[in-house]
XYZ file of C-alpha atoms in Angstrom:
726
model
C 45.093 -45.044 55.282
C 45.741 -44.219 51.647
C 43.147 -42.106 49.951
C 41.877 -43.135 46.822
C 42.829 -40.714 43.726
C 40.485 -40.020 41.259
C 41.234 -41.275 37.630
C 43.154 -39.309 35.462
C 41.964 -38.142 32.444
C 43.811 -39.311 29.548
C 45.636 -36.717 27.522
C 45.419 -36.170 23.578
C 42.641 -37.121 21.653
C 41.004 -39.196 24.190
C 41.015 -36.083 26.302
C 39.100 -34.124 23.701
C 36.829 -36.585 23.339
C 36.056 -36.837 27.216
C 35.474 -33.067 27.178
C 33.245 -33.423 24.264
C 31.016 -35.598 26.534
C 29.968 -32.762 28.717
C 26.607 -31.392 27.773
C 27.614 -28.241 27.755
C 30.383 -28.636 25.088
C 28.217 -30.821 23.041
C 25.780 -27.913 22.810
C 28.582 -25.380 21.819
C 29.789 -28.352 19.247
C 26.421 -28.805 17.689
C 26.105 -24.797 17.780
C 29.347 -24.719 15.900
C 28.570 -27.052 13.100
C 25.186 -25.075 12.644
C 26.887 -22.012 12.362
C 29.539 -23.438 10.019
C 26.533 -24.958 7.857
C 25.115 -21.253 7.694
C 28.658 -19.749 6.774
C 29.042 -22.202 4.009
C 25.138 -21.210 2.821
C 26.076 -17.439 2.913
C 28.993 -18.063 0.778
C 27.473 -20.169 -2.084
C 24.291 -18.148 -2.199
C 25.386 -14.711 -2.737
C 24.772 -13.071 0.624
C 24.913 -9.240 0.556
C 24.321 -7.876 3.547
C 22.774 -4.129 2.570
C 19.703 -5.537 0.950
C 18.813 -7.687 3.756
C 19.542 -4.831 6.121
C 16.777 -2.803 4.404
C 14.461 -5.982 4.767
C 15.260 -6.205 8.443
C 14.438 -2.425 8.886
C 11.202 -2.986 6.769
C 10.448 -5.709 9.089
C 10.628 -4.056 12.361
C 8.407 -1.690 11.135
C 5.921 -4.083 9.974
C 5.635 -5.954 13.137
C 4.891 -2.797 14.854
C 1.767 -2.718 13.043
C 1.079 -6.387 13.355
C 1.523 -6.588 16.952
C -1.382 -5.260 19.147
C -0.170 -3.641 22.175
C 2.943 -1.541 23.501
C 4.273 -4.223 25.622
C 4.537 -6.686 22.549
C 6.565 -3.773 20.702
C 9.021 -3.390 23.520
C 9.551 -7.383 23.595
C 10.165 -7.133 19.860
C 12.590 -4.591 20.260
C 14.275 -6.696 23.026
C 14.348 -9.961 21.010
C 16.116 -8.449 18.292
C 18.797 -7.000 20.692
C 19.027 -10.174 22.721
C 19.721 -11.674 19.250
C 22.492 -9.097 18.448
C 24.136 -9.714 21.863
C 23.649 -13.312 21.854
C 25.449 -13.615 18.769
C 28.531 -11.793 19.884
C 28.441 -13.789 23.335
C 28.399 -17.191 21.042
C 31.177 -16.119 18.732
C 33.494 -14.445 21.493
C 36.536 -16.015 21.515
C 36.647 -17.323 18.107
C 38.678 -16.447 15.424
C 36.223 -17.403 12.505
C 33.903 -14.758 13.019
C 32.414 -14.439 9.622
C 28.944 -13.512 7.676
C 26.919 -15.411 10.242
C 27.874 -13.018 13.145
C 27.924 -9.936 11.148
C 24.475 -10.968 10.015
C 22.784 -11.588 13.280
C 24.320 -8.462 14.894
C 23.441 -5.888 12.196
C 19.876 -7.580 11.368
C 18.964 -7.671 15.079
C 20.274 -3.982 15.641
C 18.417 -2.814 12.317
C 15.030 -4.524 13.065
C 14.790 -3.065 16.529
C 15.575 0.211 14.955
C 12.738 -0.121 12.419
C 10.455 -0.932 15.430
C 11.654 2.419 17.169
C 11.575 4.589 14.207
C 7.562 3.684 13.384
C 6.693 3.868 17.089
C 8.313 7.420 17.677
C 6.866 8.477 13.996
C 3.338 7.361 15.521
C 3.828 9.293 18.721
C 4.915 12.568 16.998
C 2.369 12.903 14.246
C -0.382 10.816 15.376
C -3.670 12.991 15.931
C -6.288 12.008 18.571
C -9.701 11.604 16.589
C -12.698 13.329 17.531
C -14.927 11.064 19.656
C -17.988 12.108 17.939
C -19.577 13.791 14.763
C -20.164 17.407 15.386
C -21.411 20.302 13.404
C -19.723 23.916 14.078
C -18.523 27.114 13.037
C -14.799 27.809 13.327
C -12.108 29.986 12.020
C -9.291 27.959 10.107
C -6.109 28.564 8.429
C -5.541 26.849 5.068
C -2.621 24.719 4.789
C -3.304 23.163 1.469
C -5.887 22.845 -1.378
C -6.172 19.847 -3.466
C -8.718 20.620 -6.918
C -10.320 17.406 -7.784
C -12.657 18.239 -10.834
C -13.946 14.937 -11.567
C -15.596 14.858 -8.064
C -16.633 18.439 -8.504
C -14.987 19.536 -5.298
C -12.068 20.886 -3.713
C -10.237 19.303 -0.615
C -9.054 21.926 2.167
C -6.566 20.744 4.696
C -7.250 23.265 7.642
C -5.247 24.226 10.951
C -8.121 25.191 13.487
C -9.038 24.492 16.965
C -11.155 21.865 18.338
C -14.742 23.465 18.878
C -15.182 22.190 22.316
C -11.638 22.011 23.612
C -9.771 24.585 22.075
C -6.854 22.211 21.212
C -5.053 22.638 17.980
C -5.944 20.322 15.334
C -5.952 19.635 11.416
C -8.893 18.692 9.455
C -9.823 17.730 5.978
C -13.165 19.003 4.385
C -14.752 19.045 1.289
C -15.933 21.987 -0.352
C -18.258 21.802 -3.573
C -16.627 23.465 -6.791
C -19.532 26.186 -6.790
C -18.510 27.294 -3.479
C -14.715 27.415 -4.322
C -13.230 30.925 -4.769
C -9.743 31.755 -6.476
C -8.599 33.562 -2.824
C -9.195 30.226 -1.028
C -5.459 29.470 -1.347
C -2.999 28.246 0.995
C -2.305 30.600 3.996
C -5.643 32.104 4.005
C -7.763 32.505 7.021
C -11.181 31.552 6.791
C -14.597 31.178 8.375
C -16.838 28.545 7.759
C -19.110 25.839 9.142
C -18.738 22.298 8.721
C -19.805 18.553 9.853
C -16.886 17.163 11.295
C -16.493 13.295 11.622
C -14.050 11.168 13.114
C -11.788 9.590 10.624
C -13.679 6.128 9.434
C -12.062 3.002 10.471
C -12.421 -0.258 7.954
C -16.085 -0.638 6.913
C -15.377 -4.517 6.741
C -12.399 -6.840 7.672
C -9.738 -6.311 4.972
C -11.460 -2.913 3.810
C -9.414 0.285 3.397
C -8.552 1.765 6.667
C -8.858 5.298 6.333
C -8.676 5.879 10.386
C -4.910 4.945 10.331
C -4.041 7.039 7.064
C -5.462 9.880 8.728
C -3.759 9.261 11.680
C -0.508 9.503 10.117
C -1.421 12.607 8.299
C -2.318 14.089 11.420
C -5.953 14.522 10.605
C -8.318 14.701 13.772
C -11.475 14.868 11.524
C -12.818 14.902 8.233
C -16.234 16.736 6.694
C -17.683 18.616 4.479
C -18.381 22.325 4.321
C -21.812 23.651 5.138
C -22.733 26.796 3.301
C -20.538 29.571 2.111
C -16.618 30.005 3.091
C -15.831 33.582 4.462
C -12.403 35.077 3.869
C -10.999 36.749 6.769
C -7.355 37.224 5.641
C -5.802 36.529 2.249
C -3.099 33.992 2.228
C 0.294 33.632 0.667
C -1.113 31.188 -1.933
C 1.249 28.470 -0.872
C 4.789 29.629 -1.498
C 6.112 28.490 -5.260
C 5.382 24.683 -5.678
C 1.618 24.351 -5.047
C 0.455 27.209 -7.475
C 2.808 26.312 -10.124
C 1.504 22.767 -9.929
C -2.323 24.258 -10.019
C -1.547 26.461 -12.696
C 0.314 23.848 -14.840
C -2.559 21.376 -14.457
C -5.152 23.829 -15.452
C -3.243 24.969 -18.403
C -2.900 21.442 -19.646
C -6.577 20.876 -19.483
C -7.361 23.981 -20.942
C -5.165 22.882 -24.047
C -6.419 19.483 -24.363
C -9.896 18.541 -23.293
C -11.762 15.667 -21.801
C -10.130 12.454 -20.444
C -6.764 12.903 -22.457
C -6.533 16.530 -20.815
C -6.966 14.966 -17.243
C -4.278 12.197 -18.165
C -1.893 14.820 -19.683
C -2.072 16.712 -16.543
C -1.551 13.860 -14.180
C 1.758 13.365 -16.251
C 2.800 16.843 -16.127
C 1.915 17.839 -12.665
C 0.865 14.829 -10.730
C -2.621 16.049 -10.607
C -5.184 13.215 -10.754
C -7.944 15.117 -9.624
C -9.388 15.382 -13.088
C -9.334 11.637 -14.131
C -12.976 10.529 -14.275
C -13.881 7.085 -12.083
C -14.992 5.064 -15.464
C -11.470 5.836 -16.759
C -9.534 5.032 -13.536
C -11.255 1.833 -13.211
C -10.413 0.852 -16.929
C -6.446 1.764 -16.123
C -6.674 -0.407 -12.779
C -8.371 -3.181 -14.298
C -5.752 -3.394 -17.420
C -2.807 -3.156 -14.746
C -2.063 0.361 -16.329
C -2.825 2.286 -12.629
C 1.048 2.882 -12.543
C 1.245 4.966 -15.279
C -1.053 7.509 -13.662
C 0.922 7.394 -10.375
C 4.208 9.764 -11.088
C 6.947 6.955 -10.398
C 9.859 5.357 -11.641
C 8.581 5.348 -15.268
C 7.988 9.049 -15.464
C 10.841 10.418 -13.541
C 13.353 8.006 -15.453
C 12.166 9.208 -18.794
C 12.700 12.706 -17.567
C 16.013 12.240 -16.202
C 17.062 9.950 -19.049
C 15.805 12.739 -21.597
C 17.497 15.502 -19.643
C 20.882 13.671 -19.523
C 21.007 12.626 -23.054
C 19.722 16.156 -24.040
C 22.362 17.742 -22.193
C 25.444 15.711 -23.073
C 24.450 16.376 -26.600
C 24.044 19.923 -26.643
C 27.257 20.338 -23.945
C 29.292 18.312 -26.826
C 28.800 21.093 -28.957
C 30.670 23.527 -26.910
C 34.371 22.679 -27.506
C 35.872 25.134 -24.843
C 33.648 23.101 -21.959
C 34.386 19.877 -23.529
C 38.063 20.221 -22.924
C 37.620 21.250 -19.414
C 35.193 19.294 -17.762
C 33.621 15.484 -17.652
C 30.526 15.807 -19.654
C 28.990 12.831 -18.136
C 29.495 14.349 -14.381
C 27.852 17.756 -15.795
C 25.221 15.965 -17.603
C 24.393 13.905 -14.420
C 24.457 16.620 -12.282
C 21.864 18.517 -14.661
C 19.535 15.507 -15.224
C 19.463 15.098 -11.168
C 18.156 18.753 -10.949
C 15.499 18.063 -13.606
C 14.710 14.639 -11.548
C 14.406 16.608 -8.393
C 12.495 19.621 -9.730
C 9.884 17.042 -11.411
C 9.570 15.025 -8.202
C 8.778 18.366 -6.355
C 6.476 19.851 -8.996
C 4.386 16.650 -9.084
C 3.723 16.424 -5.070
C 6.836 14.341 -3.984
C 4.378 11.291 -3.406
C 6.164 8.150 -2.103
C 6.709 6.416 -5.469
C 8.008 9.802 -6.971
C 10.529 10.278 -4.013
C 11.723 6.411 -4.223
C 12.624 6.951 -7.991
C 14.262 10.130 -7.494
C 16.530 8.774 -4.769
C 17.286 5.555 -6.770
C 17.783 7.704 -9.852
C 20.193 9.829 -8.139
C 22.121 6.525 -7.070
C 22.114 5.693 -10.855
C 23.457 8.851 -11.698
C 26.147 8.714 -9.114
C 27.130 5.121 -10.016
C 27.210 6.282 -13.912
C 29.282 9.257 -13.122
C 31.841 6.876 -10.921
C 31.802 4.071 -13.580
C 30.046 1.532 -11.462
C 27.182 -0.591 -11.981
C 23.864 1.342 -11.658
C 21.034 -1.417 -11.569
C 21.474 -3.321 -8.378
C 19.727 -4.539 -4.969
C 21.844 -1.932 -3.117
C 20.432 0.924 -5.062
C 16.872 -0.331 -4.341
C 18.080 -0.993 -0.716
C 19.357 2.653 -0.058
C 16.104 3.871 -1.634
C 13.947 1.935 0.482
C 15.720 2.789 3.550
C 15.415 6.653 2.534
C 11.699 6.588 2.028
C 11.303 4.419 5.530
C 13.001 6.935 7.198
C 11.172 9.545 6.500
C 7.773 7.866 6.279
C 7.710 4.505 7.903
C 4.119 4.305 7.518
C 4.246 3.795 3.876
C 5.353 0.237 4.323
C 1.661 -1.013 4.356
C 0.259 1.017 1.794
C 0.261 -0.489 -1.600
C 1.945 2.497 -3.415
C 5.354 1.364 -1.388
C 4.861 -2.354 -1.825
C 4.121 -2.142 -5.266
C 6.661 0.394 -6.450
C 9.368 -1.627 -4.928
C 8.106 -5.135 -5.630
C 8.259 -3.860 -9.163
C 11.627 -2.429 -9.235
C 12.950 -5.909 -7.155
C 11.434 -8.075 -9.800
C 13.123 -6.042 -12.887
C 16.546 -6.288 -10.932
C 16.380 -9.630 -9.992
C 15.117 -10.817 -13.268
C 18.088 -8.839 -15.391
C 20.530 -9.815 -12.700
C 20.194 -13.812 -13.055
C 22.566 -15.651 -15.649
C 20.194 -16.978 -18.199
C 18.730 -13.320 -19.015
C 22.175 -11.918 -18.973
C 23.113 -14.519 -21.509
C 19.920 -13.679 -23.458
C 20.602 -10.072 -23.517
C 24.450 -10.415 -24.171
C 25.779 -8.500 -27.159
C 26.087 -10.572 -30.421
C 26.380 -10.459 -33.945
C 22.882 -10.461 -35.324
C 20.617 -8.484 -37.680
C 18.604 -5.384 -36.344
C 15.407 -7.528 -36.450
C 16.688 -10.303 -34.129
C 18.031 -7.557 -31.801
C 14.736 -5.951 -31.591
C 12.918 -9.071 -31.499
C 15.110 -10.246 -28.309
C 14.085 -6.674 -26.555
C 10.661 -7.084 -27.335
C 10.342 -10.904 -25.980
C 12.514 -9.386 -22.991
C 9.843 -6.506 -22.345
C 6.763 -9.036 -22.436
C 8.865 -11.238 -19.954
C 9.789 -8.413 -17.667
C 5.778 -7.289 -17.779
C 4.682 -10.902 -17.081
C 7.398 -11.216 -14.163
C 6.081 -7.766 -12.782
C 2.608 -8.669 -12.931
C 3.207 -11.902 -10.815
C 5.117 -9.898 -8.340
C 2.488 -7.379 -7.869
C -0.524 -9.578 -8.253
C -0.602 -10.615 -4.317
C -0.283 -7.089 -3.429
C -2.878 -6.006 -5.517
C -5.279 -8.343 -4.687
C -4.569 -7.962 -0.899
C -5.390 -4.331 -0.793
C -7.833 -3.877 -3.615
C -9.312 -7.350 -3.594
C -9.073 -7.310 -7.737
C -6.490 -7.386 -10.196
C -6.222 -7.306 -13.962
C -4.773 -10.504 -15.471
C -3.709 -9.136 -18.945
C -1.718 -6.213 -17.666
C 1.507 -7.716 -18.948
C 0.137 -7.736 -22.587
C -1.022 -4.178 -22.284
C 1.830 -2.618 -20.684
C 4.072 -3.816 -23.393
C 2.242 -1.345 -25.562
C 1.240 1.226 -23.010
C 4.774 1.594 -21.562
C 6.689 2.649 -24.822
C 3.675 4.709 -25.708
C 3.800 6.580 -22.711
C 7.525 6.884 -22.317
C 8.592 7.578 -25.858
C 5.524 9.338 -27.509
C 3.298 10.935 -24.967
C 5.288 12.341 -22.549
C 8.092 13.782 -25.038
C 4.899 15.225 -26.725
C 3.713 16.730 -23.717
C 7.091 18.180 -22.832
C 7.230 19.768 -26.544
C 3.862 20.850 -26.526
C 4.268 22.970 -23.044
C 8.043 24.491 -24.326
C 6.130 25.545 -27.919
C 3.330 27.145 -25.739
C 5.361 29.915 -24.859
C 5.791 30.897 -28.385
C 1.976 29.795 -29.114
C 2.829 27.161 -31.417
C 2.069 24.072 -29.293
C -1.295 23.554 -30.865
C -0.397 20.785 -33.475
C 1.535 18.769 -30.744
C -1.225 19.183 -28.190
C -3.277 17.451 -31.281
C -0.646 14.565 -31.239
C -0.535 14.241 -27.580
C -4.343 13.831 -27.538
C -4.067 11.196 -29.971
C -1.511 9.070 -28.196
C -3.483 9.329 -25.158
C -6.664 8.303 -26.665
C -4.887 5.216 -27.915
C -3.416 4.829 -24.300
C -7.278 4.956 -22.868
C -8.430 2.675 -26.041
C -5.859 -0.068 -24.678
C -7.117 0.460 -21.092
C -10.636 -0.144 -21.854
C -10.301 -2.713 -24.461
C -7.819 -4.677 -22.020
C -10.474 -4.436 -19.208
C -13.405 -5.427 -20.925
C -12.151 -8.688 -22.095
C -13.681 -11.728 -20.420
C -11.813 -12.991 -17.566
C -9.799 -9.635 -17.489
C -9.876 -9.109 -13.551
C -9.402 -11.586 -11.105
C -11.659 -11.028 -7.864
C -10.115 -11.952 -4.224
C -12.797 -11.350 -1.274
C -10.151 -11.150 1.451
C -6.576 -12.533 1.820
C -5.306 -12.962 5.186
C -2.292 -11.302 6.629
C -0.349 -14.291 6.970
C -1.018 -15.461 3.511
C 0.314 -12.147 2.186
C 3.208 -12.353 4.526
C 4.120 -15.954 2.979
C 3.937 -14.008 -0.505
C 6.367 -11.384 0.513
C 8.762 -13.771 2.061
C 8.962 -15.818 -0.864
C 9.280 -13.009 -3.385
C 12.153 -11.688 -1.473
C 13.587 -15.001 -1.146
C 13.496 -15.355 -4.638
C 14.769 -11.663 -5.475
C 17.827 -11.460 -3.204
C 19.732 -15.162 -3.413
C 21.570 -16.339 -6.045
C 21.979 -19.617 -7.612
C 19.976 -22.608 -6.630
C 19.163 -21.347 -3.149
C 16.760 -18.588 -4.393
C 14.465 -21.488 -5.731
C 13.508 -22.057 -1.840
C 11.341 -18.903 -2.379
C 9.007 -20.866 -4.320
C 8.054 -22.875 -1.530
C 6.477 -20.226 0.786
C 4.934 -18.601 -2.795
C 3.074 -21.992 -3.679
C 1.845 -22.410 -0.159
C 0.626 -18.822 0.122
C -1.069 -19.533 -3.558
C -2.818 -22.834 -1.863
C -3.998 -20.706 1.169
C -5.334 -17.980 -1.010
C -7.030 -19.953 -3.276
C -8.825 -22.108 -0.488
C -9.958 -18.808 1.261
C -13.682 -19.069 1.737
C -15.740 -16.508 0.777
C -17.662 -14.783 3.805
C -21.237 -15.710 4.004
C -22.223 -12.471 5.897
C -20.737 -9.142 5.744
C -21.816 -6.688 8.275
C -20.871 -3.001 8.442
C -19.264 -1.428 11.208
C -22.615 0.557 11.885
C -24.990 -2.266 11.224
C -26.824 -0.517 8.308
C -25.227 -2.711 5.662
C -25.440 -6.278 5.451
C -24.347 -8.309 2.425
C -25.414 -12.163 1.995
C -23.279 -14.346 -0.605
C -24.153 -17.888 -1.899
C -27.624 -17.402 -2.611
C -27.394 -16.555 -6.164
C -24.599 -15.332 -8.455
C -24.460 -12.167 -7.052
C -24.654 -10.533 -3.678
C -27.928 -10.065 -1.537
C -28.162 -6.668 0.428
C -30.206 -5.351 3.255
C -30.837 -1.938 2.025
C -30.392 -0.280 -1.342
C -27.757 1.923 -0.427
C -26.991 5.380 -2.412
C -23.617 5.145 -0.925
C -20.794 4.062 -3.734
C -18.238 3.456 -0.967
C -20.643 0.967 0.988
C -21.747 -0.846 -2.085
C -18.205 -1.141 -3.428
C -16.987 -2.547 -0.225
C -19.479 -5.491 0.019
C -18.977 -6.219 -3.701
C -15.173 -6.438 -3.350
C -14.997 -8.377 -0.131
C -17.766 -10.734 -1.480
C -16.068 -11.248 -4.941
C -18.814 -10.330 -7.204
C -19.276 -7.949 -9.944
C -23.027 -8.118 -10.619
C -25.203 -5.394 -8.845
C -26.616 -6.493 -5.596
C -30.261 -7.757 -5.182
C -32.206 -5.968 -2.317
C -33.629 -8.452 -0.002
C -37.033 -6.969 -0.196
C -36.977 -8.254 -3.766
C -35.557 -11.638 -2.953
C -38.316 -14.464 -2.785
C -36.091 -16.269 0.106
C -36.524 -13.418 2.417
C -39.388 -12.425 4.585
C -39.360 -8.677 5.164
C -41.560 -6.196 7.191
C -41.222 -2.393 7.219
C -39.084 -3.003 10.546
C -37.247 -6.547 9.853
C -36.222 -9.019 7.371
C -35.670 -12.695 8.083
C -33.609 -15.112 6.113
C -32.664 -18.699 6.383
C -29.265 -19.792 5.130
C -28.427 -23.411 4.604
C -24.595 -23.810 5.405
C -22.818 -26.569 6.929
C -25.374 -29.130 6.950
C -27.763 -26.921 8.965
C -30.102 -24.278 8.597
C -29.150 -20.628 10.062
C -31.940 -18.012 10.663
C -30.859 -14.078 10.457
C -32.815 -11.625 11.684
C -32.065 -7.784 10.352
C -33.317 -4.658 11.399
C -34.553 -2.442 8.662
C -35.970 0.868 10.559
C -35.826 2.845 13.609
C -39.069 2.579 14.734
C -39.808 1.286 18.400
C -40.962 -2.178 18.394
C -42.434 -4.212 21.199
C -39.781 -5.684 23.659
C -42.065 -8.796 24.131
C -42.236 -9.286 20.251
C -38.574 -8.315 19.555
C -37.393 -10.680 22.194
C -39.564 -13.566 21.021
C -38.229 -12.905 17.233
C -34.573 -12.986 18.626
C -35.238 -16.257 20.217
C -35.910 -18.224 16.924
C -32.875 -16.533 15.398
C -29.256 -17.708 15.288
C -28.035 -14.117 14.258
C -29.358 -10.950 15.252
C -27.977 -7.681 13.211
C -29.399 -3.998 14.026
C -27.999 -0.652 13.457
C -29.645 0.348 16.694
C -29.037 -0.644 20.543
C -30.923 -3.859 21.362
C -32.369 -4.666 25.047
C -30.951 -7.540 26.985
C -33.822 -9.364 26.623
C -32.887 -9.976 22.891
C -30.901 -13.352 23.125
C -30.136 -14.953 19.636
C -28.970 -18.679 19.529
C -25.357 -17.941 18.287
C -24.623 -14.122 18.531
C -26.005 -10.540 18.394
C -24.282 -7.600 16.089
C -26.205 -4.447 17.618
C -25.162 -0.927 17.526
C -23.310 -1.653 21.067
C -21.447 -4.585 20.228
C -20.340 -3.346 16.638
C -18.927 -0.129 18.316
C -16.527 -2.483 19.928
C -15.795 -4.930 17.323
C -16.142 -2.760 14.315
C -17.592 -4.587 10.921
C -17.818 -8.259 10.824
C -17.263 -11.177 8.208
C -19.087 -14.391 9.062
C -18.424 -17.931 7.952
C -21.437 -19.848 8.709
C -19.945 -23.334 7.754
C -16.940 -23.035 9.945
C -18.985 -21.063 12.624
C -16.276 -18.199 12.621
C -16.699 -14.649 12.900
C -13.705 -12.264 11.955
C -13.706 -8.835 13.192
C -11.861 -5.500 12.158
C -11.042 -4.768 15.631
C -8.887 -8.263 15.567
C -6.402 -6.491 13.473
C -6.281 -2.967 15.166
C -4.652 -3.865 18.560
C -3.559 -0.844 20.776
C -2.813 1.542 17.890
C -3.865 5.249 18.219
C -6.255 5.233 15.618
C -8.414 2.440 16.837
C -7.973 3.145 20.935
C -8.836 6.582 20.336
C -12.072 5.641 18.633
C -13.346 3.245 21.147
C -12.136 5.463 24.045
C -9.710 2.399 25.276
């Protein structure tokens, strides 16, 4: 009996169609078409791998801070490696391996490297904080001293041993100026008594996280010196840089009194300790704080001045001109000046970033290549992040690189290139074109920096672009050259007239700052921007900066969405500090109601910033809508169509448990800075010392019945886990 043969599959085009009917091949065909579309997009949108590698590296570092636990960090690394391996497997055997394959593999590997680098950095430098406040006497070696005349103190960084466990630790203490002595320099061995506390976590959700900064700085505790410091052994006085920096700062302040002297000392040595709070606040609200932090503007000015001066003077030596390339020699001298200035001013992150970028610019000029590019910014970012990966979450890193990216992207787009292109025109028209471009650049930078400033500081100056149009040329072309000339002439005793001119220029700078900050509507307040909203702003800004042509306009979508989310962010109705002592209530008047009239500027400023108000707070005992006794305050808040009864303790006096339980039963929320018994059962939640030690500070939205805590954003990282004892 003949067996039935299976039907033959026709050859040729029909055979190919039959094969594609198989689901596996259909998926491969679909992925192939998607890949081809991505390849075409990368070709037309000006894909440059180097800047995106820097973004991937930064994204890996940022993800480590956002993710909560170690298993999530492992999963992030695994997912990134899987992306790289999956891309290789998908394109295996194909001849059209292009940009997409390279992008997937390189971005995946670099992202995983970013997570690993910051994780390793945290394990290597993180210092377990003290588990409780202590007051003890101990011997210590001074590692660093930071003079802060404006706060009437000196900060000492000390290496010592834990008073109880004898483990080696690093601490930071404040020494009043009247207790300071010249011999208390770097390397000195001292004996002192100090009250030490664990580095403080954020007081409220969205507030500054000093515990995280102290973790990466290696501080196990901070505190204040009690009594006199005894010198046991003189030190080496800190080598060369630190004493020179302090000596230069003191010399400048001795030649120029008051606020101008403090500003001049900051420009010359990076020492901002003498700048008063009022001037610092005016500079911040006027959008001029970047002038006080030694960064790209100052480093560029020093390097450019050195380069121009060197090439002019070297050109006067015919023998040298015939034997060396003057641009290369001048670039080398300018590089040395930039490195020296960076070291002298403390080698902070913005300064290092600017110095690295300037070195790349000088190298590009020496080789005849384009100096200002995204690749230059990317290399500088990677160098900084390799050395200090934790800097990515700080405003200094974010603001400096956002400003540079905005400048590079703006000046690299075709309309701006055409606007700035050389042409036959009068000097007046040429100067006007440059002034317009300076104003536009300032506005673009302000727009780029606005989300960063609001996220970190909850307030931003709105007129910074206008102030910078005058302030930046003033500092770059007048104040800084005058400071340099004055210092040079001081060696011959002829600097006095130039110091007078320097003072007048800095008086003008401070006048601009105070005038701008004092204008109506000069400051925009933002109570708290969520991390998700901030991430949308950053992604939109990066997209706009790093693509070309019409593709970059897609970056406006996340930026617009983030703007809507930011504007719709509600102001918390209740703000509760992590110790339960400070409570802020919004929405009852134009200002802020507070439980206590705190003498702490830190507590008051945090409550005001995160509530979005500038008026001085009103104490609840002076508010007619509150019922306060010596021990408790009760207030009723109408939110979301109902009344919320809030009970807050004011004293540490013993209260009858039965009376307390009855009061708790009538309240929706109970807030206390002490431990409350289990019999205290309010209708919604209780925030006493026990619960706040686990959650940290709280922000409460009554209309939506939502409570956000500091703990939600800390995860299993060392600076928080060590505090809670987890």
